[in-house]
Amino acid sequence: MTLHNNKARLRWACRRGMLELDVLFMPFVDEAWDGLNEQQKLDFDRLLAGDDPELFAWFMGHEECKDEALNSMVQLILNRVKV
């Protein structure tokens, strides 16, 4: 079962070990989740399976995600969430 079928479980998965990721993921789920299409929800679900250091590097611009779909999700989150 993927997380996107259960918003409460999704919100729990957004709680990370790094505050920097929490402040990106939690508002994104609260404000944008319901407007995503099915593929974007699957991509976000896959993004959450990533390791915190790797995610941190992508969101802070230290590295570029090589996976096109995940990179699009990173950019979508950065564009939607005001930190």
mmCIF file of N, CA and C in Angstrom:
data_model
loop_
_atom_site.group_PDB
_atom_site.id
_atom_site.type_symbol
_atom_site.label_atom_id
_atom_site.label_comp_id
_atom_site.label_asym_id
_atom_site.label_seq_id
_atom_site.Cartn_x
_atom_site.Cartn_y
_atom_site.Cartn_z
ATOM 1 N N MET A 1 0.840 -1.189 0.000
ATOM 2 C CA MET A 1 0.000 0.000 0.000
ATOM 3 C C MET A 1 0.880 1.246 0.000
ATOM 4 N N THR A 2 0.607 2.151 -0.881
ATOM 5 C CA THR A 2 1.367 3.381 -0.911
ATOM 6 C C THR A 2 0.790 4.366 0.094
ATOM 7 N N LEU A 3 1.632 5.263 0.525
ATOM 8 C CA LEU A 3 1.220 6.232 1.532
ATOM 9 C C LEU A 3 0.133 7.170 1.035
ATOM 10 N N HIS A 4 0.134 7.460 -0.249
ATOM 11 C CA HIS A 4 -0.791 8.484 -0.744
ATOM 12 C C HIS A 4 -2.250 8.074 -0.640
ATOM 13 N N ASN A 5 -2.523 6.823 -0.335
ATOM 14 C CA ASN A 5 -3.911 6.400 -0.141
ATOM 15 C C ASN A 5 -4.411 6.719 1.257
ATOM 16 N N ASN A 6 -3.520 7.155 2.141
ATOM 17 C CA ASN A 6 -3.893 7.434 3.516
ATOM 18 C C ASN A 6 -3.162 8.703 3.957
ATOM 19 N N LYS A 7 -3.868 9.814 4.001
ATOM 20 C CA LYS A 7 -3.237 11.104 4.274
ATOM 21 C C LYS A 7 -2.610 11.171 5.664
ATOM 22 N N ALA A 8 -3.199 10.516 6.641
ATOM 23 C CA ALA A 8 -2.616 10.516 7.989
ATOM 24 C C ALA A 8 -1.256 9.820 7.986
ATOM 25 N N ARG A 9 -1.156 8.707 7.286
ATOM 26 C CA ARG A 9 0.130 8.005 7.192
ATOM 27 C C ARG A 9 1.138 8.823 6.402
ATOM 28 N N LEU A 10 0.652 9.511 5.379
ATOM 29 C CA LEU A 10 1.517 10.371 4.581
ATOM 30 C C LEU A 10 2.100 11.482 5.447
ATOM 31 N N ARG A 11 1.256 12.125 6.247
ATOM 32 C CA ARG A 11 1.729 13.196 7.128
ATOM 33 C C ARG A 11 2.772 12.653 8.102
ATOM 34 N N TRP A 12 2.564 11.458 8.613
ATOM 35 C CA TRP A 12 3.538 10.860 9.526
ATOM 36 C C TRP A 12 4.872 10.631 8.820
ATOM 37 N N ALA A 13 4.832 10.168 7.580
ATOM 38 C CA ALA A 13 6.052 9.919 6.809
ATOM 39 C C ALA A 13 6.793 11.216 6.484
ATOM 40 N N CYS A 14 6.078 12.339 6.498
ATOM 41 C CA CYS A 14 6.709 13.636 6.227
ATOM 42 C C CYS A 14 7.532 14.134 7.412
ATOM 43 N N ARG A 15 7.330 13.556 8.563
ATOM 44 C CA ARG A 15 8.125 13.928 9.740
ATOM 45 C C ARG A 15 9.485 13.262 9.613
ATOM 46 N N ARG A 16 10.501 14.070 9.418
ATOM 47 C CA ARG A 16 11.829 13.549 9.121
ATOM 48 C C ARG A 16 12.764 13.818 10.285
ATOM 49 N N GLY A 17 13.993 13.377 10.125
ATOM 50 C CA GLY A 17 15.019 13.626 11.126
ATOM 51 C C GLY A 17 15.653 14.998 10.996
ATOM 52 N N MET A 18 15.308 15.703 9.944
ATOM 53 C CA MET A 18 15.870 17.042 9.709
ATOM 54 C C MET A 18 14.745 18.063 9.670
ATOM 55 N N LEU A 19 14.845 19.062 10.482
ATOM 56 C CA LEU A 19 13.833 20.119 10.530
ATOM 57 C C LEU A 19 13.666 20.784 9.164
ATOM 58 N N GLU A 20 14.765 20.941 8.441
ATOM 59 C CA GLU A 20 14.714 21.592 7.127
ATOM 60 C C GLU A 20 13.763 20.859 6.175
ATOM 61 N N LEU A 21 13.722 19.537 6.280
ATOM 62 C CA LEU A 21 12.815 18.762 5.431
ATOM 63 C C LEU A 21 11.391 18.825 5.954
ATOM 64 N N ASP A 22 11.239 18.813 7.270
ATOM 65 C CA ASP A 22 9.898 18.926 7.859
ATOM 66 C C ASP A 22 9.198 20.208 7.398
ATOM 67 N N VAL A 23 9.915 21.316 7.386
ATOM 68 C CA VAL A 23 9.291 22.587 7.029
ATOM 69 C C VAL A 23 8.996 22.688 5.536
ATOM 70 N N LEU A 24 9.539 21.779 4.751
ATOM 71 C CA LEU A 24 9.183 21.703 3.332
ATOM 72 C C LEU A 24 8.012 20.754 3.105
ATOM 73 N N PHE A 25 8.098 19.576 3.676
ATOM 74 C CA PHE A 25 7.121 18.532 3.391
ATOM 75 C C PHE A 25 5.759 18.765 4.035
ATOM 76 N N MET A 26 5.744 19.147 5.293
ATOM 77 C CA MET A 26 4.464 19.272 6.004
ATOM 78 C C MET A 26 3.551 20.332 5.370
ATOM 79 N N PRO A 27 4.025 21.543 5.123
ATOM 80 C CA PRO A 27 3.145 22.535 4.473
ATOM 81 C C PRO A 27 2.734 22.112 3.060
ATOM 82 N N PHE A 28 3.639 21.439 2.361
ATOM 83 C CA PHE A 28 3.314 20.984 1.011
ATOM 84 C C PHE A 28 2.134 20.015 1.043
ATOM 85 N N VAL A 29 2.166 19.066 1.955
ATOM 86 C CA VAL A 29 1.064 18.114 2.060
ATOM 87 C C VAL A 29 -0.217 18.835 2.466
ATOM 88 N N ASP A 30 -0.114 19.734 3.430
ATOM 89 C CA ASP A 30 -1.301 20.456 3.900
ATOM 90 C C ASP A 30 -1.917 21.346 2.829
ATOM 91 N N GLU A 31 -1.074 21.988 2.031
ATOM 92 C CA GLU A 31 -1.558 23.005 1.102
ATOM 93 C C GLU A 31 -1.711 22.537 -0.347
ATOM 94 N N ALA A 32 -0.950 21.553 -0.768
ATOM 95 C CA ALA A 32 -0.925 21.216 -2.193
ATOM 96 C C ALA A 32 -1.342 19.785 -2.511
ATOM 97 N N TRP A 33 -1.337 18.911 -1.536
ATOM 98 C CA TRP A 33 -1.559 17.485 -1.791
ATOM 99 C C TRP A 33 -2.840 17.204 -2.582
ATOM 100 N N ASP A 34 -3.932 17.783 -2.164
ATOM 101 C CA ASP A 34 -5.213 17.477 -2.787
ATOM 102 C C ASP A 34 -5.281 17.914 -4.247
ATOM 103 N N GLY A 35 -4.437 18.837 -4.655
ATOM 104 C CA GLY A 35 -4.429 19.308 -6.033
ATOM 105 C C GLY A 35 -3.484 18.554 -6.949
ATOM 106 N N LEU A 36 -2.734 17.595 -6.413
ATOM 107 C CA LEU A 36 -1.805 16.832 -7.238
ATOM 108 C C LEU A 36 -2.541 15.766 -8.039
ATOM 109 N N ASN A 37 -2.003 15.455 -9.217
ATOM 110 C CA ASN A 37 -2.577 14.347 -9.975
ATOM 111 C C ASN A 37 -2.008 13.031 -9.431
ATOM 112 N N GLU A 38 -2.533 11.931 -9.899
ATOM 113 C CA GLU A 38 -2.143 10.617 -9.384
ATOM 114 C C GLU A 38 -0.645 10.356 -9.551
ATOM 115 N N GLN A 39 -0.082 10.714 -10.697
ATOM 116 C CA GLN A 39 1.350 10.480 -10.923
ATOM 117 C C GLN A 39 2.198 11.319 -9.974
ATOM 118 N N GLN A 40 1.820 12.561 -9.743
ATOM 119 C CA GLN A 40 2.556 13.401 -8.805
ATOM 120 C C GLN A 40 2.486 12.826 -7.388
ATOM 121 N N LYS A 41 1.348 12.288 -7.011
ATOM 122 C CA LYS A 41 1.229 11.670 -5.689
ATOM 123 C C LYS A 41 2.138 10.455 -5.571
ATOM 124 N N LEU A 42 2.211 9.659 -6.630
ATOM 125 C CA LEU A 42 3.109 8.509 -6.627
ATOM 126 C C LEU A 42 4.567 8.957 -6.557
ATOM 127 N N ASP A 43 4.898 10.019 -7.276
ATOM 128 C CA ASP A 43 6.271 10.548 -7.250
ATOM 129 C C ASP A 43 6.622 11.075 -5.856
ATOM 130 N N PHE A 44 5.693 11.761 -5.220
ATOM 131 C CA PHE A 44 5.945 12.261 -3.869
ATOM 132 C C PHE A 44 6.124 11.103 -2.899
ATOM 133 N N ASP A 45 5.314 10.092 -3.038
ATOM 134 C CA ASP A 45 5.427 8.882 -2.230
ATOM 135 C C ASP A 45 6.821 8.280 -2.393
ATOM 136 N N ARG A 46 7.298 8.223 -3.617
ATOM 137 C CA ARG A 46 8.632 7.686 -3.899
ATOM 138 C C ARG A 46 9.724 8.595 -3.330
ATOM 139 N N LEU A 47 9.498 9.899 -3.404
ATOM 140 C CA LEU A 47 10.446 10.863 -2.855
ATOM 141 C C LEU A 47 10.627 10.647 -1.350
ATOM 142 N N LEU A 48 9.535 10.399 -0.655
ATOM 143 C CA LEU A 48 9.595 10.196 0.791
ATOM 144 C C LEU A 48 10.385 8.947 1.180
ATOM 145 N N ALA A 49 10.573 8.041 0.237
ATOM 146 C CA ALA A 49 11.357 6.829 0.515
ATOM 147 C C ALA A 49 12.857 7.113 0.501
ATOM 148 N N GLY A 50 13.241 8.314 0.074
ATOM 149 C CA GLY A 50 14.656 8.676 0.004
ATOM 150 C C GLY A 50 15.265 8.914 1.371
ATOM 151 N N ASP A 51 16.589 8.893 1.406
ATOM 152 C CA ASP A 51 17.335 9.160 2.635
ATOM 153 C C ASP A 51 17.414 10.664 2.886
ATOM 154 N N ASP A 52 17.327 11.037 4.154
ATOM 155 C CA ASP A 52 17.350 12.460 4.515
ATOM 156 C C ASP A 52 18.560 13.216 3.965
ATOM 157 N N PRO A 53 19.787 12.684 4.072
ATOM 158 C CA PRO A 53 20.926 13.458 3.547
ATOM 159 C C PRO A 53 20.820 13.720 2.037
ATOM 160 N N GLU A 54 20.332 12.721 1.307
ATOM 161 C CA GLU A 54 20.169 12.896 -0.134
ATOM 162 C C GLU A 54 19.082 13.923 -0.433
ATOM 163 N N LEU A 55 17.950 13.812 0.245
ATOM 164 C CA LEU A 55 16.862 14.779 0.068
ATOM 165 C C LEU A 55 17.322 16.188 0.420
ATOM 166 N N PHE A 56 18.034 16.312 1.519
ATOM 167 C CA PHE A 56 18.548 17.613 1.950
ATOM 168 C C PHE A 56 19.423 18.222 0.848
ATOM 169 N N ALA A 57 20.307 17.421 0.275
ATOM 170 C CA ALA A 57 21.203 17.913 -0.782
ATOM 171 C C ALA A 57 20.408 18.394 -1.991
ATOM 172 N N TRP A 58 19.355 17.678 -2.343
ATOM 173 C CA TRP A 58 18.527 18.093 -3.487
ATOM 174 C C TRP A 58 17.792 19.383 -3.198
ATOM 175 N N PHE A 59 17.183 19.481 -2.023
ATOM 176 C CA PHE A 59 16.364 20.656 -1.712
ATOM 177 C C PHE A 59 17.203 21.898 -1.437
ATOM 178 N N MET A 60 18.411 21.724 -0.970
ATOM 179 C CA MET A 60 19.274 22.870 -0.699
ATOM 180 C C MET A 60 20.125 23.255 -1.910
ATOM 181 N N GLY A 61 19.995 22.491 -2.988
ATOM 182 C CA GLY A 61 20.712 22.814 -4.217
ATOM 183 C C GLY A 61 22.162 22.387 -4.239
ATOM 184 N N HIS A 62 22.561 21.513 -3.326
ATOM 185 C CA HIS A 62 23.943 21.025 -3.303
ATOM 186 C C HIS A 62 24.176 19.962 -4.369
ATOM 187 N N GLU A 63 23.126 19.237 -4.710
ATOM 188 C CA GLU A 63 23.167 18.209 -5.750
ATOM 189 C C GLU A 63 21.875 18.286 -6.540
ATOM 190 N N GLU A 64 21.926 17.771 -7.779
ATOM 191 C CA GLU A 64 20.710 17.693 -8.577
ATOM 192 C C GLU A 64 20.257 16.239 -8.619
ATOM 193 N N CYS A 65 18.992 16.037 -8.414
ATOM 194 C CA CYS A 65 18.418 14.695 -8.485
ATOM 195 C C CYS A 65 18.457 14.236 -9.940
ATOM 196 N N LYS A 66 19.006 13.059 -10.179
ATOM 197 C CA LYS A 66 19.141 12.542 -11.546
ATOM 198 C C LYS A 66 17.841 11.935 -12.069
ATOM 199 N N ASP A 67 16.934 11.570 -11.166
ATOM 200 C CA ASP A 67 15.642 11.013 -11.563
ATOM 201 C C ASP A 67 14.744 12.175 -11.967
ATOM 202 N N GLU A 68 14.333 12.195 -13.225
ATOM 203 C CA GLU A 68 13.578 13.332 -13.764
ATOM 204 C C GLU A 68 12.266 13.578 -13.016
ATOM 205 N N ALA A 69 11.534 12.514 -12.708
ATOM 206 C CA ALA A 69 10.251 12.666 -12.017
ATOM 207 C C ALA A 69 10.458 13.186 -10.598
ATOM 208 N N LEU A 70 11.456 12.663 -9.905
ATOM 209 C CA LEU A 70 11.718 13.132 -8.540
ATOM 210 C C LEU A 70 12.239 14.557 -8.546
ATOM 211 N N ASN A 71 13.067 14.887 -9.528
ATOM 212 C CA ASN A 71 13.571 16.254 -9.627
ATOM 213 C C ASN A 71 12.424 17.231 -9.881
ATOM 214 N N SER A 72 11.459 16.828 -10.688
ATOM 215 C CA SER A 72 10.287 17.679 -10.924
ATOM 216 C C SER A 72 9.500 17.888 -9.637
ATOM 217 N N MET A 73 9.401 16.845 -8.825
ATOM 218 C CA MET A 73 8.694 16.956 -7.551
ATOM 219 C C MET A 73 9.451 17.885 -6.601
ATOM 220 N N VAL A 74 10.768 17.769 -6.561
ATOM 221 C CA VAL A 74 11.576 18.661 -5.730
ATOM 222 C C VAL A 74 11.318 20.108 -6.136
ATOM 223 N N GLN A 75 11.339 20.369 -7.436
ATOM 224 C CA GLN A 75 11.119 21.736 -7.919
ATOM 225 C C GLN A 75 9.713 22.221 -7.608
ATOM 226 N N LEU A 76 8.733 21.347 -7.745
ATOM 227 C CA LEU A 76 7.356 21.708 -7.429
ATOM 228 C C LEU A 76 7.222 22.101 -5.955
ATOM 229 N N ILE A 77 7.828 21.315 -5.087
ATOM 230 C CA ILE A 77 7.772 21.606 -3.650
ATOM 231 C C ILE A 77 8.470 22.928 -3.355
ATOM 232 N N LEU A 78 9.644 23.127 -3.912
ATOM 233 C CA LEU A 78 10.372 24.380 -3.671
ATOM 234 C C LEU A 78 9.595 25.586 -4.171
ATOM 235 N N ASN A 79 8.899 25.439 -5.283
ATOM 236 C CA ASN A 79 8.130 26.552 -5.844
ATOM 237 C C ASN A 79 6.850 26.838 -5.070
ATOM 238 N N ARG A 80 6.293 25.835 -4.418
ATOM 239 C CA ARG A 80 5.016 26.002 -3.702
ATOM 240 C C ARG A 80 5.163 26.391 -2.246
ATOM 241 N N VAL A 81 6.210 25.937 -1.616
ATOM 242 C CA VAL A 81 6.354 26.158 -0.189
ATOM 243 C C VAL A 81 7.249 27.371 0.045
ATOM 244 N N LYS A 82 6.750 28.283 0.815
ATOM 245 C CA LYS A 82 7.534 29.482 1.151
ATOM 246 C C LYS A 82 8.166 29.255 2.519
ATOM 247 N N VAL A 83 9.495 29.178 2.552
ATOM 248 C CA VAL A 83 10.204 28.929 3.818
ATOM 249 C C VAL A 83 10.788 30.190 4.356
#
